[in-house]
Tab-separated table of C-alpha atoms in Angstrom:
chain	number	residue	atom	x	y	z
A	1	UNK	CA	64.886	63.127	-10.261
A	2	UNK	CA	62.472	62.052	-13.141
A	3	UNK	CA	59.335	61.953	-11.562
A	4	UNK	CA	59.964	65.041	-9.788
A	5	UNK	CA	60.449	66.625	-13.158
A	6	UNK	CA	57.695	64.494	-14.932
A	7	UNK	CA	55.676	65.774	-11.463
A	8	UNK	CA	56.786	69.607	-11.947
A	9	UNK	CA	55.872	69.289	-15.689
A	10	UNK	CA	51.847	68.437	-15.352
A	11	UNK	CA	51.719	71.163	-12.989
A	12	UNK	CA	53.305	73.526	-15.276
A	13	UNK	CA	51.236	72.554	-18.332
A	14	UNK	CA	47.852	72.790	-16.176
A	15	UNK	CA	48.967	76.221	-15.494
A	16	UNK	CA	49.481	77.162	-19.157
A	17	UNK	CA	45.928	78.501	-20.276
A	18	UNK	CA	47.073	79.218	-23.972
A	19	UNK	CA	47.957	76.107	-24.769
A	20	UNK	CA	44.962	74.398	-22.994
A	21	UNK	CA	42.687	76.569	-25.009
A	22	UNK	CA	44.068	76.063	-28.542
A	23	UNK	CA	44.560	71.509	-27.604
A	24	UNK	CA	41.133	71.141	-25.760
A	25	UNK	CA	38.738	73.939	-25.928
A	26	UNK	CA	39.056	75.534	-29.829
A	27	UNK	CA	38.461	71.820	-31.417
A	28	UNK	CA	35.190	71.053	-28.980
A	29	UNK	CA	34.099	74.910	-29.942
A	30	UNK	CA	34.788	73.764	-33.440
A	31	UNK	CA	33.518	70.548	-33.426
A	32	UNK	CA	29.687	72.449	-31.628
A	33	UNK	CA	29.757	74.979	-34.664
A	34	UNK	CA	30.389	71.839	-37.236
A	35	UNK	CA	27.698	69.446	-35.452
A	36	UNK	CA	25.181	72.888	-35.419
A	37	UNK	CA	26.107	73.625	-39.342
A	38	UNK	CA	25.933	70.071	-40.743
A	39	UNK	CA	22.981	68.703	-38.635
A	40	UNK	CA	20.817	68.544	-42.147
A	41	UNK	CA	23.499	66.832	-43.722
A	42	UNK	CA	24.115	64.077	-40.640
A	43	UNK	CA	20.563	63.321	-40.420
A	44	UNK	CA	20.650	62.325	-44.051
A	45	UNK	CA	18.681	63.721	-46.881
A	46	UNK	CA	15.527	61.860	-48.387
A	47	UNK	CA	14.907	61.976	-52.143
A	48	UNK	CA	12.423	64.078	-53.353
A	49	UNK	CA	10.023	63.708	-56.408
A	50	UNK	CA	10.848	65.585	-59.369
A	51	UNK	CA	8.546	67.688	-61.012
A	52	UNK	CA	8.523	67.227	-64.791
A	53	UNK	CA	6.117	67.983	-67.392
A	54	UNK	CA	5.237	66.440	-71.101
A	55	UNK	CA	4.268	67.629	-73.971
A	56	UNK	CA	0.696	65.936	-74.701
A	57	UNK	CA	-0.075	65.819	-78.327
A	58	UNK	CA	-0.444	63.067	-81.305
A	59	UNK	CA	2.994	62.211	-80.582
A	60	UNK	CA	2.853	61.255	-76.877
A	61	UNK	CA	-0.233	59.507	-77.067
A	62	UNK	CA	0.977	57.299	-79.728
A	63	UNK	CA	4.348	56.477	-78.016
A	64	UNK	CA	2.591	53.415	-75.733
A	65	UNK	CA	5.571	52.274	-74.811
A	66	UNK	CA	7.277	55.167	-73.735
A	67	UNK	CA	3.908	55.945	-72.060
A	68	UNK	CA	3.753	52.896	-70.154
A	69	UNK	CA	7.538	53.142	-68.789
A	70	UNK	CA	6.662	56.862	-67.546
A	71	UNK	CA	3.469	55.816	-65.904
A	72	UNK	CA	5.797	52.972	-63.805
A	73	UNK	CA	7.297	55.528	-61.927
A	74	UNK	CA	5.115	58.504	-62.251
A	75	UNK	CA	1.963	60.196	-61.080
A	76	UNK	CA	0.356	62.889	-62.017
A	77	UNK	CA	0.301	65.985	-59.970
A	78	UNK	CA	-2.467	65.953	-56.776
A	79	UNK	CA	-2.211	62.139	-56.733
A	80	UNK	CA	-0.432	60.530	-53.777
A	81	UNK	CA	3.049	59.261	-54.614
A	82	UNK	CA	4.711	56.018	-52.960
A	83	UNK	CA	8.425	54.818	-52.526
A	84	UNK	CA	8.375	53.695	-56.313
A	85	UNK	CA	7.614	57.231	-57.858
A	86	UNK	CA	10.289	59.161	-59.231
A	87	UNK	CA	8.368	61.702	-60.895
A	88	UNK	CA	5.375	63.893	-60.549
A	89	UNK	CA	4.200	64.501	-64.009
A	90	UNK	CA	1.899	67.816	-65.535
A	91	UNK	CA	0.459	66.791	-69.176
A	92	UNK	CA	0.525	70.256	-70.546
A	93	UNK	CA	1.183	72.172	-73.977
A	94	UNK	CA	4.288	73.344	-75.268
A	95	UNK	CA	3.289	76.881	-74.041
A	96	UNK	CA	2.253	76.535	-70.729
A	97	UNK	CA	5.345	73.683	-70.658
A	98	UNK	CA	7.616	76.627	-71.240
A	99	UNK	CA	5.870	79.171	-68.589
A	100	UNK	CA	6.301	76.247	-65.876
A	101	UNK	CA	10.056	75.766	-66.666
A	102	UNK	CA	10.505	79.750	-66.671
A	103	UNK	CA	8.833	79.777	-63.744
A	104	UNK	CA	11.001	77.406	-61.873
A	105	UNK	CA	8.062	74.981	-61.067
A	106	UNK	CA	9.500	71.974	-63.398
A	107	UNK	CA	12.719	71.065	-63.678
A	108	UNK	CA	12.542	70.033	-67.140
A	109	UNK	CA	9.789	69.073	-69.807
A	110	UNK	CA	9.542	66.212	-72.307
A	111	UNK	CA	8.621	66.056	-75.955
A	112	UNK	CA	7.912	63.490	-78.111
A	113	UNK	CA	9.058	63.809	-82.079
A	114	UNK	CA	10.954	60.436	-83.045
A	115	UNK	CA	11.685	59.867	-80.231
A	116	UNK	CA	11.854	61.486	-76.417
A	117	UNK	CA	13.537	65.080	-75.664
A	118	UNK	CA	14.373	67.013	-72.784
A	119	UNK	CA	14.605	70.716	-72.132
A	120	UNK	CA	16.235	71.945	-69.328
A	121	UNK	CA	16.378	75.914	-67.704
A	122	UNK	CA	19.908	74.935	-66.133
A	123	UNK	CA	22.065	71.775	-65.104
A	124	UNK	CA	21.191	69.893	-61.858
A	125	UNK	CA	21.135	66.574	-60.097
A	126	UNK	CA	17.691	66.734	-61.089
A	127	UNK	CA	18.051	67.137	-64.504
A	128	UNK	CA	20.488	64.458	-64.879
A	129	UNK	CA	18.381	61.787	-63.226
A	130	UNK	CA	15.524	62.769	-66.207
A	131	UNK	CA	18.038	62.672	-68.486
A	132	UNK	CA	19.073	59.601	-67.318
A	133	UNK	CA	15.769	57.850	-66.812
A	134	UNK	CA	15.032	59.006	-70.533
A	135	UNK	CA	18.276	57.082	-72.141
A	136	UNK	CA	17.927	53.680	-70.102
A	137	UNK	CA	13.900	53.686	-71.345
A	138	UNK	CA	14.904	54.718	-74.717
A	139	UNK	CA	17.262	51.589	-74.528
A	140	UNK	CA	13.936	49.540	-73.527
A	141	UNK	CA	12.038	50.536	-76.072
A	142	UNK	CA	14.187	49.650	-78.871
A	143	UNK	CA	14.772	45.917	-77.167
A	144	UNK	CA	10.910	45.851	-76.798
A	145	UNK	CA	10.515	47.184	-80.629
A	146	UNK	CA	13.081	44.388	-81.363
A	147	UNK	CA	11.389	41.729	-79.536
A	148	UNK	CA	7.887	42.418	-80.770
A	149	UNK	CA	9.532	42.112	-84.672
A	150	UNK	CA	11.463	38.892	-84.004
A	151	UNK	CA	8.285	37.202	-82.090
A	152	UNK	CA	5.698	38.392	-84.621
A	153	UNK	CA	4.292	41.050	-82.395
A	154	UNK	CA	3.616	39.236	-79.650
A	155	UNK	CA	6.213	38.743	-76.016
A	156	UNK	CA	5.771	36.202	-74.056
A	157	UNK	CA	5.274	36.660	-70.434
A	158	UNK	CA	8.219	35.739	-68.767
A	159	UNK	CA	10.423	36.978	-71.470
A	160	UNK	CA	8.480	40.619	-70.685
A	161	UNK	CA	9.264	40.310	-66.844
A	162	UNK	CA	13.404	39.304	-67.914
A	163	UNK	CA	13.040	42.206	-70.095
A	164	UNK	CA	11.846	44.791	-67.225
A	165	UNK	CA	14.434	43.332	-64.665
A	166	UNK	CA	17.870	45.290	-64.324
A	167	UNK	CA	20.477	42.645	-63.233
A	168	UNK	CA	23.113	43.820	-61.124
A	169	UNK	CA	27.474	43.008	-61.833
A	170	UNK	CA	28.890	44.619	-58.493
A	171	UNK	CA	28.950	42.399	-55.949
A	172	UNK	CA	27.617	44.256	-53.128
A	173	UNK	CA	29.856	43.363	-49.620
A	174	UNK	CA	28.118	45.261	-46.430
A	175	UNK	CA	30.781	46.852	-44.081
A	176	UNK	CA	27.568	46.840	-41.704
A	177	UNK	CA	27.207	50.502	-42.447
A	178	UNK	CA	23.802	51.449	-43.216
A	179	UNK	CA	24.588	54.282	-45.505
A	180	UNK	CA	28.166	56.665	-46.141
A	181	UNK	CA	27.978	59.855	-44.153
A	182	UNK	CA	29.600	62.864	-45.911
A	183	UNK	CA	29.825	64.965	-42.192
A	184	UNK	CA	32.719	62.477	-40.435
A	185	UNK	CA	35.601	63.569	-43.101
A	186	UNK	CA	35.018	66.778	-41.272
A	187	UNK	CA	34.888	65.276	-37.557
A	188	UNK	CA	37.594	63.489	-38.038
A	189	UNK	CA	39.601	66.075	-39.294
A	190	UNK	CA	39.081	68.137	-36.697
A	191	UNK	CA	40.425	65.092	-34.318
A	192	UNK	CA	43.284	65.131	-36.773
A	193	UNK	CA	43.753	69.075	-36.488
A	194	UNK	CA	44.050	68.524	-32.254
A	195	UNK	CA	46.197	66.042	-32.550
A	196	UNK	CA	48.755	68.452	-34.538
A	197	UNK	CA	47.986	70.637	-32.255
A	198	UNK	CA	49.954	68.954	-29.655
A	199	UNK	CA	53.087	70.582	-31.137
A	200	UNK	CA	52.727	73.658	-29.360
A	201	UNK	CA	53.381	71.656	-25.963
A	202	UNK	CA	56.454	70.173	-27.746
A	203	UNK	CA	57.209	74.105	-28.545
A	204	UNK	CA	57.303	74.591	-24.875
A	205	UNK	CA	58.475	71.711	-23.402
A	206	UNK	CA	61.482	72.346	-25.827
A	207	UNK	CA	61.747	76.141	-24.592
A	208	UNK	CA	62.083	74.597	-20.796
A	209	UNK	CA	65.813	73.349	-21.863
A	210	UNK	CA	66.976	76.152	-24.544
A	211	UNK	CA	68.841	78.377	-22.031
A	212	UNK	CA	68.076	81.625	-24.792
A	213	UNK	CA	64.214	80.743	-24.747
A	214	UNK	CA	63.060	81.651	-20.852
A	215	UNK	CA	64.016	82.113	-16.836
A	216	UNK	CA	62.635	78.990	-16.653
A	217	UNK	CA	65.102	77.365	-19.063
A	218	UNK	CA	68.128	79.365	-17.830
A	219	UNK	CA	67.417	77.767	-14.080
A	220	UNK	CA	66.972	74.115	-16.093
A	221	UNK	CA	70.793	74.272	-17.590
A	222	UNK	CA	72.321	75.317	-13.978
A	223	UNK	CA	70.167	72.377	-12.347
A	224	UNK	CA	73.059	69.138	-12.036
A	225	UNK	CA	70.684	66.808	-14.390
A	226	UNK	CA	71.768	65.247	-17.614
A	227	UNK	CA	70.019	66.982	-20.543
A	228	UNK	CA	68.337	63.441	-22.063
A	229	UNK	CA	67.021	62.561	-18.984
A	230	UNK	CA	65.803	66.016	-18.731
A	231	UNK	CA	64.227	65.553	-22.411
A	232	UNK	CA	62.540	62.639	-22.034
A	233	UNK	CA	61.253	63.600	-18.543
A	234	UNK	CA	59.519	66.486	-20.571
A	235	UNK	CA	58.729	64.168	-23.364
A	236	UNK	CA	57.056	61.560	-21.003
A	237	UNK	CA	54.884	64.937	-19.552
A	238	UNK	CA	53.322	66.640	-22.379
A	239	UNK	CA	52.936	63.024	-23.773
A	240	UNK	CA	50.311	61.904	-21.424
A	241	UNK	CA	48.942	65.083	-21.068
A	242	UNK	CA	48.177	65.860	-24.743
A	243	UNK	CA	46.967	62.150	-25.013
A	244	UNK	CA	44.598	62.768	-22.169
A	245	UNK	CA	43.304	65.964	-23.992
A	246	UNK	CA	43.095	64.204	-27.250
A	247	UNK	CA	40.954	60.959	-25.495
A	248	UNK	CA	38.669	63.922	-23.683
A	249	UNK	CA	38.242	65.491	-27.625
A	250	UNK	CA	37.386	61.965	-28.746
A	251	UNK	CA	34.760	61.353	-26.055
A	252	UNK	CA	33.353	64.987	-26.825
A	253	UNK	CA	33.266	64.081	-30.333
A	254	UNK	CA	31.824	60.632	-30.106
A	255	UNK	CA	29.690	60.663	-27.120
A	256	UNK	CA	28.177	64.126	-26.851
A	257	UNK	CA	28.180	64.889	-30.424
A	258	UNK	CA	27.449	61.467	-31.658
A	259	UNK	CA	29.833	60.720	-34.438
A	260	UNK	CA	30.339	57.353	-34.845
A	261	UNK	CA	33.905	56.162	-34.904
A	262	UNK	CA	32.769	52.181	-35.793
A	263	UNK	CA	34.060	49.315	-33.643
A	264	UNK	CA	37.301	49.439	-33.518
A	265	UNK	CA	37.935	51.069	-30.530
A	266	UNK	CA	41.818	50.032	-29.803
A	267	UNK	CA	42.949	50.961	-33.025
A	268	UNK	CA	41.326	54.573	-33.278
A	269	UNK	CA	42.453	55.268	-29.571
A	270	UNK	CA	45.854	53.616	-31.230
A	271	UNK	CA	45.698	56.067	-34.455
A	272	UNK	CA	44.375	59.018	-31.416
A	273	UNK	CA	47.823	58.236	-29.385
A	274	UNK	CA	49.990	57.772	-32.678
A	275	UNK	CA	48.613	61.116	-34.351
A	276	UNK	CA	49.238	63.471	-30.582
A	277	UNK	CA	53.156	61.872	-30.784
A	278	UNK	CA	53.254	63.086	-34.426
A	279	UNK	CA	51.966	66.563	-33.145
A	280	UNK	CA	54.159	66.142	-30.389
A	281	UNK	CA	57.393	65.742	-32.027
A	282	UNK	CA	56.328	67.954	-35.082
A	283	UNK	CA	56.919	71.332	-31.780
A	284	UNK	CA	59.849	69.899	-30.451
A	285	UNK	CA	61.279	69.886	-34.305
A	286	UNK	CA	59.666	72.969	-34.607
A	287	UNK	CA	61.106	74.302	-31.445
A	288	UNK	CA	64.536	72.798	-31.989
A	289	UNK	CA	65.080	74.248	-35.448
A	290	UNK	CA	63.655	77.704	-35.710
A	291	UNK	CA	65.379	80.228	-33.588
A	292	UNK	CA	62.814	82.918	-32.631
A	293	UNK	CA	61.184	83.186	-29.486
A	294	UNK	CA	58.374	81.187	-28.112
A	295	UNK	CA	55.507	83.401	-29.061
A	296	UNK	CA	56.752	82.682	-33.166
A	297	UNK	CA	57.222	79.361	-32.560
A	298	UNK	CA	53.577	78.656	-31.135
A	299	UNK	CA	52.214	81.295	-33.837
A	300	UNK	CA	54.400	78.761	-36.713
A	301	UNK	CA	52.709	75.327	-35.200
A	302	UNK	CA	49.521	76.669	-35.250
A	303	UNK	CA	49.219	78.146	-38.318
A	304	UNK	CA	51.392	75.815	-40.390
A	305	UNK	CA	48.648	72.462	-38.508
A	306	UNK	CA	45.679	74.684	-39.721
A	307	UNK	CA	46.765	74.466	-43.030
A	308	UNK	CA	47.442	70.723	-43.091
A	309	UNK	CA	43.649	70.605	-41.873
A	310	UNK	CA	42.539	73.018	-44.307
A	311	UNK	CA	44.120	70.313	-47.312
A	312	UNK	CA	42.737	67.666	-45.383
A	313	UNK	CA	39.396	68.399	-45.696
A	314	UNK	CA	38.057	70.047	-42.611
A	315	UNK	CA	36.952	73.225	-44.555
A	316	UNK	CA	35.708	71.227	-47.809
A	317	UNK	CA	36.103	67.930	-49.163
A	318	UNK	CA	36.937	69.411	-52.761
A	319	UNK	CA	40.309	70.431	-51.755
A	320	UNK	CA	41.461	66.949	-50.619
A	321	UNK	CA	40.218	65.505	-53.539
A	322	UNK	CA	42.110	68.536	-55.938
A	323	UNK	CA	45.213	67.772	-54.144
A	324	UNK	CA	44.742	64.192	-54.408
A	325	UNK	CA	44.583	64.138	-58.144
A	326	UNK	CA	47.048	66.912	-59.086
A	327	UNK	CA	49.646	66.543	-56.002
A	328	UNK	CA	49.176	63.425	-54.400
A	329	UNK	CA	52.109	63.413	-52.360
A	330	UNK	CA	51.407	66.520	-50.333
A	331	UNK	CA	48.158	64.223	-49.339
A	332	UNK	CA	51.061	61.241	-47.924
A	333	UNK	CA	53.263	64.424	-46.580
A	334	UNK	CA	50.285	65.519	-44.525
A	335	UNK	CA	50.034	64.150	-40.732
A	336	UNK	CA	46.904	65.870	-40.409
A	337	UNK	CA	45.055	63.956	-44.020
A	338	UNK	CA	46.836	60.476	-42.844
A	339	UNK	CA	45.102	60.944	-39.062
A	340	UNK	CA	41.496	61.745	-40.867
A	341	UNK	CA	42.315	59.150	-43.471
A	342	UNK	CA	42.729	56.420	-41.132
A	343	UNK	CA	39.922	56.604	-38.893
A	344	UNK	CA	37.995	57.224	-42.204
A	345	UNK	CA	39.700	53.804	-43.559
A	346	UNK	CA	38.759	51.867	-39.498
A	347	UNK	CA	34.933	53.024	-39.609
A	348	UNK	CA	34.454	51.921	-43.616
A	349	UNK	CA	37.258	49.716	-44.725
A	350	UNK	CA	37.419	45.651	-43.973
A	351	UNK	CA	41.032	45.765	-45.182
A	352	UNK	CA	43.519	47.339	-43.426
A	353	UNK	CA	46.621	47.405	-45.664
A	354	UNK	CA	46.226	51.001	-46.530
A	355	UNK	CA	45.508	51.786	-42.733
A	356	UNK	CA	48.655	50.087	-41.467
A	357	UNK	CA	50.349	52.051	-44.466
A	358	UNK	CA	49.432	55.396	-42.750
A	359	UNK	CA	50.870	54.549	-39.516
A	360	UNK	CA	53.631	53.937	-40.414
A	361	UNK	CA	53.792	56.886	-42.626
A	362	UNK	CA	53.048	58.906	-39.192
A	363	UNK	CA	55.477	56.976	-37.032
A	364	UNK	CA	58.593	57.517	-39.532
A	365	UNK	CA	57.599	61.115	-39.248
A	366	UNK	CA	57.648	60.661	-35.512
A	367	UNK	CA	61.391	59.275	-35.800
A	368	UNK	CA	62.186	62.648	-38.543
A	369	UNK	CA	61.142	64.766	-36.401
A	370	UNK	CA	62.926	63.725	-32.947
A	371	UNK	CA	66.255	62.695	-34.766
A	372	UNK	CA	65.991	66.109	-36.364
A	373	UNK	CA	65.016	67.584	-32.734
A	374	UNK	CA	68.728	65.751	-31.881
A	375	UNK	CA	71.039	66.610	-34.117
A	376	UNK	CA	69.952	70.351	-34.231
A	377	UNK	CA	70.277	70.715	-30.318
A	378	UNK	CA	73.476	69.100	-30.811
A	379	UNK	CA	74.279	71.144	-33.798
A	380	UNK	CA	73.409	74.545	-31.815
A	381	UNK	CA	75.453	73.055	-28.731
A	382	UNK	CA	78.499	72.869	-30.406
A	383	UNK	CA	78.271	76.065	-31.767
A	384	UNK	CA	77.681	77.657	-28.794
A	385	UNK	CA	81.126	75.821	-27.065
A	386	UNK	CA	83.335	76.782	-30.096
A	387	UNK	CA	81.727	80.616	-29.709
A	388	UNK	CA	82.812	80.177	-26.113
A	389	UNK	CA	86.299	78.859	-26.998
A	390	UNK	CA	87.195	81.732	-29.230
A	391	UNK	CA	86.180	84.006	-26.596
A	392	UNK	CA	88.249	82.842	-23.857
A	393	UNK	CA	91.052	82.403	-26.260
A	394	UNK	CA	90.704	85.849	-27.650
């Protein structure tokens, strides 16, 4: 009697087109419109020159130092630039310095009047590396000012090439990635949003055994089968069915799009399996608690698994990060930010404490949900024999 039920289920879930479309189709549509709107951003974005101007008077030409450091990473504007040059520098007056920041054609200029000045239109990554670049060489100078007074004018060479060397504190430990992409929060999120999306099969699965819900169900309670094995037949079902949609959406996503995942295959198909049970569960809680008919229900999963996606990231970064700092424990509440989080943690992270932490975040919400799914059934089942009891006694 199971596997004709398990057998009976497949075929009715192939037949349901609305729930086919919203756990397969909308996240590869959404995952083409993402891949076609952050292609600049996956292909990584080079750093350009920035245009700056300075003020050349007495001033500047008597600042050699200063001078010198500028020149380092500088050239002046028509000359060709290699991968050392950070700026491309006009020597103008203050006038014509002023026109070109109006104009929009520097992003800053610098003056010289005891010591080095910026002025800015408006704030901007550009701006701050000047800024930046100004303080650490300001820094220089006064250790080269210091040196020259303690050594009676004169540096020695190898104290000059310790002086111009930056030495590093972070120990630098290679994950093997060649550079953090800002695009796969967003993938993965959208693997994370399919996986929650599984709950509108647990919706209907659910429906197939709630006698108020359908025909369908109404047939199910007259059948002579035991209602658990009848669950868990459905269960088993829309399990493998939502895990084989989930494994297509992770091929789609990895293969055809090309966003990398890393190489640890069994755990993200693990974390895939673990997140579509979550979903799972989540509609047959869903299902088992709310009272309103199917069309609600589905409306409730959806919506409420958008908006866990929406806090997780998939619409922009900043609003995981808000919630992260202000309410941190929506961010652990959220099945949907613990999915994205952990393939985030496979693909980046040697250690996986914090990993291990989110599934088992994610299965304890698997056991809520399906305990929940248990004692309401129950809870509506004896209801429904004490309604019947006072209506045969009255």
């Amino acid at each position: 009697m199971f596997s004709r039920i398990f057998k009976y289920r497949i075929r009715m879930i192939l037949h349901s087109n609305d729930s086919i479309f919203w756990l397969l189709l909308f996240p590869v549509l959404l995952s083409v419109l993402f891949n076609l709107a952050l292609k600049d951003t996956m292909s990584g974005e080079s750093f350009q020159n920035i245009n700056i101007a300075v003020i050349d008077d007495e001033n500047f030409r008597s600042e050699t130092v200063m001078k010198s450091i500028l020149e380092e990473v500088s050239v002046t504007e028509g000359a060709a630039a290699d991968e050392n040059t950070m700026f491309v520098i006009r020597h103008v007056g203050t006038e014509e310095a002023e026109a070109l920041l109006d104009n929009e054609e520097v992003d800053g200029y610098i003056y010289f009047q005891q010591g080095s000045h910026l002025v800015i239109k408006e704030n901007g990554i550009n701006q701050t590396v000047i800024k930046t670049f100004l303080d650490i060489a300001e820094q220089k100078k006064e250790i080269y000012k210091t040196m020259l007074e303690k050594n009676n004018g004169s540096i020695g060479t190898e104290l000059m090439e310790s002086l111009s060397e930056s030495k590093e504190y972070i120990l630098d430990v290679s994950n093997g990635r060649d550079k953090a992409d800002t695009s796969l929060p967003f993938f993965y999120s959208i693997l994370g949003m399919a996986c929650m999306y599984s709950a509108s099969m647990g919706c209907l699965g659910l429906s197939n055994i709630q006698i108020n819900q359908s025909p369908v169900a109404k047939r199910n309670c007259m059948a002579p089968v035991k209602k658990i094995k009848m669950i868990l037949s459905d269960f088993a079902a829309y399990g493998i069915m939502c895990n084989c949609i989930i494994l297509i959406i992770f091929l789609f996503i990895s293969k055809v799009i090309g966003i990398d995942f890393g190489d640890r295959y069994g755990l993200v198909l693990l974390t895939s399996l673990i997140g579509s049970y979550t979903g799972l569960s989540f509609g047959y809680f869903i299902g088992a608690v709310i009272k309103s008919n199917m069309n609600i229900k589905f409306y409730l999963v959806t919506a409420v698994s958008m908006l866990w996606s929406f806090m997780a990231g998939m619409m922009s970064n900043t609003i995981k990060y808000m919630i992260n700092q202000h309410a941190w424990i929506l961010n652990r509440l959220n099945p949907v930010n613990l999915i994205t989080e952990s393939y985030y943690k496979l693909y980046y992270y040697r250690d996986l404490d914090k990993y291990y932490e989110n599934m088992i975040l994610l299965l304890g919400m698997i056991i809520f949900f399906l305990v929940g799914t248990v004692l309401a059934l129950r809870y509506q089942e004896h209801n429904s024999v004490r309604k019947e009891r006072k209506e045969v006694t009255a």
